[in-house]
Amino acid sequence: MPAAAGRGFDLGLPFRSLVSKLVLLLIIFCAVPVILYTQFREADAEKRFLLMESVREQGRVVAESLRPLLEQQEVSSLPLLNDEVARFANQQTGVKILFRPTGEYGAESFFFVASQPTIAPTELAEERDRLVERGVFDNLAQSCWGELSMALRHRRPSGEEELLTSITPINTGAGCWAVITTHSTAEFLGTSIDQPYWKTIEVRIAAAIYFAMAIFTIGLFVSIWRGLMRFRYLARSIRTGKSGHVSFGKQNRVPELAPVAEEFDRMTLALQDSAESIRLAAEDNAHAFKTPIAIMRQSLEPLRRLVAPEEVRGQRALDVLEVSIDRLDHLVAYARRLEETTAELLDPPRQRIVLTEMVERMLAAYADTFASRRLILDARLQEGVAVLAGEDLLETVLENVIDNAVEVSPHGSKIIVELRKVNDRAELSLLDRGPGVPHGELTRIFERYVSLRSKPAGDPEQDGGEGNPHMGIGLWIVRRNLQAIGGSVRAENRPDGGLAMVMRFPLAG
């Protein structure tokens, strides 16, 4: 059951992501306009069909009403038609009448007879030419027969736009008459008649509102994401010691995230205060324990002088006391190092330290130890390698790995210490000729209380028993200290025997 719950959580985790929700929102923003556009276009087509049927019927009525007048109209009295046409026209509906005499052919043979609204005499030829270009008379060019339906947008010479809705031909003995009805109301011009649906004013306004809403929503997501990323970079800077005392609240740009930023600042301050308290407590506790331990150690000397050498039980008791005091001393030292490591994890120190000089100084301090064990030191240190860390933290790391290398190295063998820059990291390697570590244990040696070194043979009471100095926290402290400053450590068995301890440190800018 728990496993199933865990799988459900893993499957649902991507959908809780802000980026996943933004992608889903983008898909919706892309899909919704397509769906709505299709539905509205179909509704507009139905509306357009009904409108066109209505105006075509109106055009037929106007043409039939004028037919008796046109059939008996003499050519000499054609200008009088304007008064008759005015009875059928209004502000929304217009009528144009053109005439082509018998014996003439082609669209260019038509000329204006009457028009409502009226057209200036100087614009008649231009108006006729525009109608010819739109193909209004194409079907009447050869014969003057049949009612024709249209839906053409037409712009008058005056600049006003109208919709040509129908043309009705009337064939008489004098020639071919063409009665054209037009509409100029927004009810027609605002639709998609004779133009793509997306050009209609409603679609454009809706699209503008929709895109503005989409941009605003996406911008809201992006602003929240940028605020979170700013927190992330600031947290990383605080962890790596690059930001100084810059607060989350000062870096925040989103008002809704202000309470979160304030809590982050309080948490950071609490962690720093806790780290400082732990450091002080470690120092005070170590000092408090070291004093009575030193007194006990000094008190053993007069006791040894008082107990005769032949008193075996007395001498053994003194030996046990001395071992116990040494064990207690080690425990106090390790307890202090554990507390200091915990403090450094909460608030790791950050300063520019030339690691090359520190390694040289530490190796010089071990000169006597190397000489007593006849160990050969081969130092290959790149000059001027500086890292971001704390001096005490680095000394603890170097002391532990050097101690390990010295203790496992056979007499007369070589220890190689190599320091170099690798990309944006400083890499420090210690290579010894010890027994190495079983392959499956290479990562376990960095765990707490794990030690693979064999204990000295002898009486458990004298060799320290559980109080043996190899308590298995040295390499654990190395790993934790390096993790605290953004570094890492790994162990590798050398192909020709021995162990390589490889540590990486963040370079100082």
Coordinates of C-alpha atoms in Angstrom, one line a residue:
M1 CA 0.0 0.0 0.0
P2 CA 2.7 2.5 0.8
A3 CA 4.5 1.6 -2.4
A4 CA 1.4 2.3 -4.4
A5 CA 0.9 5.6 -2.6
G6 CA 4.5 6.5 -3.5
R7 CA 4.0 5.7 -7.1
G8 CA 0.8 7.8 -7.2
F9 CA 2.8 10.8 -5.8
D10 CA 5.5 10.3 -8.4
L11 CA 3.0 10.2 -11.2
G12 CA 1.2 13.3 -9.9
L13 CA 4.3 15.3 -9.2
P14 CA 4.8 16.7 -12.8
F15 CA 1.3 18.0 -12.8
R16 CA 2.0 20.0 -9.7
S17 CA 4.9 21.8 -11.4
L18 CA 4.4 25.5 -12.2
V19 CA 6.0 24.9 -15.6
S20 CA 3.6 22.0 -16.4
K21 CA 0.7 24.1 -15.5
L22 CA 2.0 26.9 -17.7
V23 CA 2.4 24.5 -20.6
L24 CA -1.2 23.2 -20.1
L25 CA -2.4 26.8 -19.9
L26 CA -0.7 27.6 -23.2
I27 CA -2.3 24.5 -24.8
I28 CA -5.7 25.7 -23.6
F29 CA -5.0 29.3 -24.9
C30 CA -4.2 27.8 -28.3
A31 CA -7.2 25.3 -28.4
V32 CA -9.9 27.6 -27.2
P33 CA -9.6 30.3 -29.9
V34 CA -9.7 27.5 -32.6
I35 CA -12.8 26.0 -31.2
L36 CA -14.6 29.3 -30.6
Y37 CA -13.6 30.6 -34.0
T38 CA -15.0 27.6 -35.8
Q39 CA -18.3 27.8 -33.9
F40 CA -18.7 31.5 -34.3
R41 CA -17.8 31.3 -38.0
E42 CA -20.5 28.7 -38.5
A43 CA -23.0 30.9 -36.7
D44 CA -21.9 33.9 -38.8
A45 CA -22.3 31.9 -42.0
E46 CA -25.9 31.1 -41.0
K47 CA -26.6 34.7 -40.1
R48 CA -25.0 35.8 -43.4
F49 CA -27.2 33.4 -45.4
L50 CA -30.4 34.7 -43.7
L51 CA -29.4 38.3 -44.3
M52 CA -28.5 37.7 -47.9
E53 CA -31.8 36.0 -48.5
S54 CA -33.6 39.0 -47.0
V55 CA -31.8 41.6 -49.0
R56 CA -32.1 39.6 -52.3
E57 CA -35.8 39.4 -51.8
Q58 CA -35.8 43.1 -51.2
G59 CA -33.8 43.6 -54.4
R60 CA -36.3 41.5 -56.4
V61 CA -39.2 43.6 -55.0
V62 CA -37.5 46.9 -56.0
A63 CA -36.7 45.5 -59.5
E64 CA -40.2 44.3 -60.1
S65 CA -41.6 47.6 -58.9
L66 CA -39.5 49.5 -61.4
R67 CA -40.0 47.0 -64.3
P68 CA -43.2 48.7 -65.6
L69 CA -41.6 52.1 -65.6
L70 CA -38.5 50.8 -67.4
E71 CA -40.4 48.9 -70.0
Q72 CA -42.3 52.0 -71.1
Q73 CA -39.5 54.5 -70.5
E74 CA -38.3 56.5 -73.5
V75 CA -34.6 57.0 -73.7
S76 CA -35.0 60.8 -74.0
S77 CA -36.6 60.9 -70.5
L78 CA -34.1 58.7 -68.7
P79 CA -32.9 61.4 -66.3
L80 CA -36.4 61.5 -64.8
L81 CA -35.9 58.0 -63.3
N82 CA -33.9 59.5 -60.4
D83 CA -37.1 60.7 -58.9
E84 CA -38.8 57.3 -59.2
V85 CA -35.7 55.5 -57.7
A86 CA -35.7 57.9 -54.7
R87 CA -39.0 56.3 -53.6
F88 CA -37.3 52.9 -53.1
A89 CA -34.0 54.1 -51.5
N90 CA -33.3 55.2 -47.9
Q91 CA -30.3 55.8 -45.7
Q92 CA -29.5 52.1 -45.5
T93 CA -30.6 50.8 -48.9
G94 CA -29.4 52.2 -52.2
V95 CA -30.4 51.6 -55.9
K96 CA -28.3 52.0 -59.0
I97 CA -29.8 51.7 -62.5
L98 CA -27.6 51.3 -65.5
F99 CA -28.6 50.9 -69.2
R100 CA -27.0 49.4 -72.3
P101 CA -28.7 50.3 -75.6
T102 CA -29.7 47.6 -78.1
G103 CA -26.9 46.6 -80.4
E104 CA -24.2 47.3 -77.9
Y105 CA -22.2 44.5 -76.2
G106 CA -19.7 44.2 -73.4
A107 CA -19.6 45.5 -69.9
E108 CA -18.1 48.8 -70.9
S109 CA -21.3 49.7 -72.8
F110 CA -23.4 50.2 -69.7
F111 CA -23.9 53.7 -68.4
F112 CA -25.5 55.2 -65.4
V113 CA -29.1 56.3 -65.6
A114 CA -30.1 56.8 -62.0
S115 CA -28.6 56.3 -58.5
Q116 CA -29.7 56.8 -55.0
P117 CA -27.7 57.9 -53.1
T118 CA -26.8 60.2 -56.0
I119 CA -23.4 60.2 -57.6
A120 CA -21.7 63.4 -58.8
P121 CA -21.6 63.7 -62.6
T122 CA -17.8 63.9 -62.5
E123 CA -17.7 60.5 -60.6
L124 CA -20.1 58.5 -62.9
A125 CA -17.4 57.2 -65.2
E126 CA -15.1 56.2 -62.3
E127 CA -18.0 54.5 -60.5
R128 CA -19.0 52.5 -63.7
D129 CA -15.3 51.5 -64.2
R130 CA -15.1 50.2 -60.6
L131 CA -18.2 48.1 -61.1
V132 CA -16.8 46.7 -64.3
E133 CA -13.5 45.8 -62.5
R134 CA -15.5 44.0 -59.8
G135 CA -17.1 41.9 -62.5
V136 CA -20.7 43.0 -61.8
F137 CA -21.6 43.0 -65.5
D138 CA -19.7 39.9 -66.5
N139 CA -22.8 37.7 -66.8
L140 CA -24.8 40.4 -68.6
A141 CA -22.1 41.1 -71.2
Q142 CA -23.5 38.7 -73.8
S143 CA -27.1 38.3 -72.7
C144 CA -29.5 40.3 -70.5
W145 CA -31.3 37.6 -68.8
G146 CA -31.7 36.0 -65.3
E147 CA -31.5 37.3 -61.8
L148 CA -28.1 37.4 -60.2
S149 CA -27.2 37.3 -56.5
M150 CA -24.1 39.1 -55.2
A151 CA -22.2 39.8 -52.0
L152 CA -19.5 42.2 -53.1
R153 CA -18.0 45.0 -51.0
H154 CA -17.7 48.1 -53.1
R155 CA -16.1 51.5 -52.3
R156 CA -17.7 54.6 -54.0
P157 CA -15.5 57.3 -55.4
S158 CA -16.5 59.4 -52.3
G159 CA -14.8 56.8 -50.1
E160 CA -17.9 55.3 -48.5
E161 CA -18.2 51.6 -48.5
E162 CA -21.3 49.7 -49.4
L163 CA -22.4 46.1 -50.1
L164 CA -23.7 45.1 -53.6
T165 CA -26.4 42.5 -52.8
S166 CA -28.3 41.8 -56.0
I167 CA -28.5 42.7 -59.7
T168 CA -31.7 42.2 -61.6
P169 CA -31.6 42.5 -65.5
I170 CA -34.6 43.8 -67.3
N171 CA -34.6 43.3 -71.1
T172 CA -36.7 45.8 -73.1
G173 CA -36.9 46.8 -76.7
A174 CA -34.6 49.8 -76.0
G175 CA -31.9 47.7 -74.4
C176 CA -30.7 46.0 -71.2
W177 CA -31.5 47.5 -67.9
A178 CA -29.5 46.5 -64.7
V179 CA -31.1 47.3 -61.4
I180 CA -28.5 47.0 -58.6
T181 CA -29.4 47.1 -54.9
T182 CA -26.9 48.1 -52.2
H183 CA -26.7 48.2 -48.4
S184 CA -24.4 50.4 -46.3
T185 CA -25.5 49.5 -42.8
A186 CA -23.2 48.2 -40.1
E187 CA -25.4 45.1 -39.9
F188 CA -24.0 44.0 -43.3
L189 CA -20.6 45.7 -43.4
G190 CA -19.7 44.3 -39.9
T191 CA -20.2 40.7 -41.1
S192 CA -17.8 38.5 -43.0
I193 CA -19.7 38.9 -46.2
D194 CA -17.2 39.1 -49.1
Q195 CA -14.2 39.0 -46.6
P196 CA -12.5 36.5 -44.3
Y197 CA -14.3 36.0 -41.1
W198 CA -11.3 37.0 -39.0
K199 CA -11.4 40.5 -40.5
T200 CA -14.8 41.2 -38.9
I201 CA -14.7 43.9 -36.2
E202 CA -16.1 41.5 -33.5
V203 CA -13.4 38.9 -34.1
R204 CA -10.7 41.5 -34.0
I205 CA -12.0 43.0 -30.7
A206 CA -12.4 39.6 -29.2
A207 CA -8.9 38.5 -30.4
A208 CA -7.4 41.7 -28.9
I209 CA -9.1 41.1 -25.6
Y210 CA -8.2 37.4 -25.6
F211 CA -4.5 38.0 -26.4
A212 CA -4.3 40.7 -23.8
M213 CA -5.7 38.3 -21.2
A214 CA -3.4 35.5 -22.4
I215 CA -0.3 37.8 -22.2
F216 CA -1.4 39.0 -18.7
T217 CA -1.9 35.5 -17.4
I218 CA 1.4 34.2 -18.9
G219 CA 3.1 37.3 -17.5
L220 CA 1.7 36.5 -14.1
F221 CA 3.1 33.0 -14.3
V222 CA 6.4 34.2 -15.5
S223 CA 6.7 36.9 -12.8
I224 CA 6.0 34.2 -10.1
W225 CA 8.5 31.9 -11.7
R226 CA 11.1 34.6 -11.9
G227 CA 10.5 35.5 -8.2
L228 CA 11.0 31.8 -7.3
M229 CA 14.1 31.6 -9.4
R230 CA 15.4 34.8 -7.7
F231 CA 14.9 33.1 -4.4
R232 CA 16.7 30.0 -5.6
Y233 CA 19.7 32.0 -6.8
L234 CA 19.8 34.0 -3.6
A235 CA 19.6 30.8 -1.5
R236 CA 22.4 29.3 -3.5
S237 CA 24.4 32.5 -3.0
I238 CA 23.9 32.4 0.7
R239 CA 24.8 28.7 0.8
T240 CA 28.0 29.3 -1.2
G241 CA 28.8 32.6 0.6
K242 CA 28.6 34.9 -2.4
S243 CA 25.7 37.1 -1.3
G244 CA 27.0 38.6 1.9
H245 CA 24.0 39.8 4.0
V246 CA 21.5 40.4 1.1
S247 CA 18.0 39.4 2.2
F248 CA 15.2 37.6 0.4
G249 CA 12.9 40.6 1.2
K250 CA 15.1 43.1 -0.6
Q251 CA 15.4 40.8 -3.7
N252 CA 11.7 40.1 -4.0
R253 CA 9.7 41.9 -6.7
V254 CA 6.3 40.2 -6.3
P255 CA 4.2 41.7 -3.4
E256 CA 2.4 38.4 -2.9
L257 CA 5.7 36.7 -2.1
A258 CA 6.7 39.2 0.5
P259 CA 5.5 37.1 3.5
V260 CA 7.5 34.2 2.1
A261 CA 10.6 36.3 1.7
E262 CA 10.3 37.6 5.2
E263 CA 10.0 34.0 6.6
F264 CA 13.0 33.0 4.5
D265 CA 15.0 35.9 6.1
R266 CA 13.9 34.8 9.6
M267 CA 14.8 31.2 8.9
T268 CA 18.3 32.2 7.5
L269 CA 18.9 34.4 10.6
A270 CA 17.7 31.6 12.9
L271 CA 20.1 29.1 11.2
Q272 CA 23.0 31.5 11.5
D273 CA 22.2 32.2 15.2
S274 CA 21.9 28.4 15.8
A275 CA 25.2 27.8 14.1
E276 CA 27.0 30.4 16.2
S277 CA 25.3 29.0 19.4
I278 CA 26.5 25.5 18.5
R279 CA 30.1 26.7 17.9
L280 CA 30.1 28.5 21.2
A281 CA 28.6 25.5 23.0
A282 CA 31.1 23.1 21.5
E283 CA 34.0 25.3 22.6
D284 CA 32.6 25.8 26.1
N285 CA 31.8 22.1 26.5
A286 CA 35.3 21.0 25.3
H287 CA 37.0 23.4 27.6
A288 CA 34.8 22.2 30.5
F289 CA 35.7 18.6 29.9
K290 CA 39.3 19.1 29.1
T291 CA 40.2 20.7 32.4
P292 CA 39.1 17.7 34.6
I293 CA 40.6 15.3 32.1
A294 CA 44.0 17.1 32.4
I295 CA 43.7 17.0 36.2
M296 CA 43.0 13.3 36.2
R297 CA 46.0 12.7 33.9
Q298 CA 48.3 14.7 36.1
S299 CA 47.0 12.8 39.2
L300 CA 48.1 9.4 37.7
E301 CA 51.8 10.3 38.0
P302 CA 52.0 10.4 41.8
L303 CA 49.8 7.3 42.0
R304 CA 52.3 5.4 39.8
R305 CA 55.1 6.3 42.1
L306 CA 53.1 5.2 45.1
V307 CA 52.2 1.7 43.6
A308 CA 55.1 -0.7 43.7
P309 CA 56.1 -2.3 40.4
E310 CA 55.4 -5.8 41.9
E311 CA 51.8 -4.8 42.6
V312 CA 50.3 -6.3 39.4
R313 CA 46.7 -5.5 40.2
G314 CA 47.5 -1.9 41.1
Q315 CA 49.6 -1.4 38.0
R316 CA 46.9 -2.9 35.8
A317 CA 44.3 -0.6 37.4
L318 CA 46.5 2.4 36.6
D319 CA 46.8 1.2 33.0
V320 CA 43.1 0.9 32.7
L321 CA 42.6 4.4 34.2
E322 CA 45.1 5.8 31.7
V323 CA 43.5 4.1 28.7
S324 CA 40.0 5.3 29.9
I325 CA 41.3 8.9 30.3
D326 CA 42.8 8.7 26.7
R327 CA 39.5 7.3 25.5
L328 CA 37.5 10.1 27.2
D329 CA 39.9 12.7 25.8
H330 CA 39.3 11.3 22.3
L331 CA 35.5 11.3 22.8
V332 CA 35.6 14.9 23.9
A333 CA 37.6 15.9 20.9
Y334 CA 35.3 14.0 18.5
A335 CA 32.2 15.5 20.2
R336 CA 33.6 18.9 19.6
R337 CA 34.4 18.2 16.0
L338 CA 30.9 16.8 15.4
E339 CA 29.3 19.9 16.9
E340 CA 31.5 22.2 14.8
T341 CA 30.6 20.2 11.7
T342 CA 26.9 20.6 12.5
A343 CA 27.4 24.3 12.9
E344 CA 29.3 24.6 9.6
L345 CA 26.5 22.8 7.8
L346 CA 24.0 25.3 9.1
D347 CA 26.1 28.3 8.3
P348 CA 29.3 27.4 6.5
P349 CA 32.1 29.9 6.6
R350 CA 33.1 31.6 3.3
Q351 CA 36.3 33.4 2.7
R352 CA 39.0 33.4 0.0
I353 CA 41.8 31.0 1.0
V354 CA 44.8 30.1 -1.1
L355 CA 44.6 26.3 -0.9
T356 CA 48.1 25.9 -2.3
E357 CA 49.6 27.7 0.7
M358 CA 47.5 25.9 3.2
V359 CA 48.4 22.4 1.8
E360 CA 52.1 23.3 1.8
R361 CA 51.7 24.5 5.5
M362 CA 49.9 21.3 6.5
L363 CA 52.4 19.1 4.8
A364 CA 55.3 20.9 6.5
A365 CA 53.7 20.3 9.9
Y366 CA 53.7 16.5 9.1
A367 CA 57.4 16.5 8.1
D368 CA 58.5 14.7 11.3
T369 CA 55.7 12.2 10.9
F370 CA 56.8 11.4 7.3
A371 CA 60.4 11.1 8.4
S372 CA 59.7 8.8 11.4
R373 CA 57.8 6.4 9.1
R374 CA 60.3 6.8 6.2
L375 CA 57.4 8.0 3.9
I376 CA 58.3 9.8 0.6
L377 CA 56.2 12.8 -0.1
D378 CA 55.6 13.8 -3.7
A379 CA 53.8 17.2 -3.7
R380 CA 52.5 18.4 -7.1
L381 CA 50.8 21.6 -6.2
Q382 CA 49.5 24.2 -8.8
E383 CA 50.4 27.7 -7.7
G384 CA 47.8 30.2 -6.6
V385 CA 44.8 27.9 -6.3
A386 CA 42.2 29.8 -4.2
V387 CA 39.0 28.4 -2.9
L388 CA 35.9 29.7 -1.0
A389 CA 35.8 28.0 2.5
G390 CA 36.6 28.4 6.1
E391 CA 40.2 28.0 7.4
D392 CA 39.2 25.7 10.3
L393 CA 37.0 23.7 8.0
L394 CA 39.8 23.2 5.5
E395 CA 42.3 22.3 8.2
T396 CA 40.0 19.7 9.6
V397 CA 39.5 18.2 6.1
L398 CA 43.3 18.1 5.3
E399 CA 44.2 16.8 8.8
N400 CA 41.8 13.8 8.4
V401 CA 42.8 12.8 4.9
I402 CA 46.5 13.2 5.6
D403 CA 46.2 11.2 8.9
N404 CA 44.4 8.4 7.0
A405 CA 47.0 8.3 4.3
V406 CA 49.9 8.2 6.8
E407 CA 48.4 5.5 9.0
V408 CA 47.6 3.1 6.1
S409 CA 50.9 3.7 4.2
P410 CA 53.6 1.0 4.6
H411 CA 57.0 2.2 5.8
G412 CA 59.2 3.5 2.9
S413 CA 56.2 4.0 0.5
K414 CA 55.3 7.1 -1.4
I415 CA 52.4 9.5 -0.8
I416 CA 51.4 11.7 -3.7
V417 CA 49.6 15.0 -3.1
E418 CA 48.3 16.7 -6.2
L419 CA 46.4 20.0 -6.4
R420 CA 45.1 21.5 -9.7
K421 CA 42.3 23.5 -11.2
V422 CA 39.7 21.5 -13.1
N423 CA 37.1 23.6 -14.9
D424 CA 35.5 25.7 -12.1
R425 CA 36.8 23.5 -9.3
A426 CA 40.0 23.0 -7.3
E427 CA 40.8 19.3 -7.2
L428 CA 43.0 17.9 -4.4
S429 CA 44.1 14.2 -4.6
L430 CA 46.0 12.2 -2.0
L431 CA 47.3 8.9 -3.3
D432 CA 48.8 6.3 -0.9
R433 CA 50.1 2.7 -1.1
G434 CA 47.9 1.3 1.6
P435 CA 45.7 -1.8 1.4
G436 CA 42.9 0.1 -0.4
V437 CA 39.2 -0.5 0.3
P438 CA 36.9 -3.3 -1.0
H439 CA 35.1 -2.1 -4.1
G440 CA 31.7 -2.3 -2.4
E441 CA 32.8 -0.3 0.5
L442 CA 34.2 2.8 -1.3
T443 CA 31.1 4.9 -0.5
R444 CA 30.5 3.4 3.0
I445 CA 33.8 4.7 4.3
F446 CA 32.2 8.2 4.3
E447 CA 29.3 7.1 6.5
R448 CA 29.2 7.9 10.2
Y449 CA 30.8 5.4 12.6
V450 CA 32.1 3.2 9.7
S451 CA 35.8 2.3 10.0
L452 CA 37.4 -0.5 8.0
R453 CA 40.8 -0.3 9.8
S454 CA 41.8 -3.3 11.9
K455 CA 42.2 -2.6 15.6
P456 CA 45.5 -3.3 17.2
A457 CA 45.9 -6.7 18.6
G458 CA 45.9 -7.1 22.4
D459 CA 43.7 -6.8 25.4
P460 CA 40.5 -4.9 24.6
E461 CA 40.9 -3.0 27.8
Q462 CA 44.3 -1.7 26.7
D463 CA 43.7 -1.2 23.0
G464 CA 40.7 1.0 23.7
G465 CA 37.9 -1.3 22.8
E466 CA 35.0 0.8 21.6
G467 CA 37.1 3.8 22.5
N468 CA 39.6 3.2 19.8
P469 CA 40.6 6.5 18.1
H470 CA 39.3 5.1 14.8
M471 CA 35.7 5.8 15.5
G472 CA 34.6 6.2 11.9
I473 CA 33.7 9.8 11.8
G474 CA 36.9 11.3 10.3
L475 CA 35.9 10.7 6.6
W476 CA 32.3 11.5 7.5
I477 CA 33.4 14.9 8.7
V478 CA 35.5 15.3 5.5
R479 CA 32.4 14.7 3.4
R480 CA 30.1 16.8 5.4
N481 CA 32.5 19.7 5.5
L482 CA 33.0 19.6 1.8
Q483 CA 29.3 19.4 1.1
A484 CA 28.8 22.4 3.4
I485 CA 30.9 24.6 1.1
G486 CA 29.6 23.0 -2.2
G487 CA 32.4 20.6 -2.6
S488 CA 32.6 16.8 -2.9
V489 CA 34.9 13.8 -2.1
R490 CA 35.3 10.3 -3.5
A491 CA 37.6 7.4 -3.0
E492 CA 39.1 5.3 -5.7
N493 CA 41.3 2.2 -5.6
R494 CA 44.5 2.7 -7.6
P495 CA 45.1 0.1 -10.3
D496 CA 48.6 -0.6 -9.0
G497 CA 47.6 -0.7 -5.3
G498 CA 46.6 1.9 -2.8
L499 CA 43.8 4.4 -2.4
A500 CA 43.2 7.7 -4.1
M501 CA 41.2 10.3 -2.1
V502 CA 39.9 12.9 -4.5
M503 CA 38.4 16.2 -3.1
R504 CA 36.8 19.1 -5.0
F505 CA 36.4 22.6 -3.7
P506 CA 34.6 25.6 -5.2
L507 CA 37.1 28.1 -6.7
A508 CA 37.1 31.7 -5.4
G509 CA 36.1 34.2 -8.0

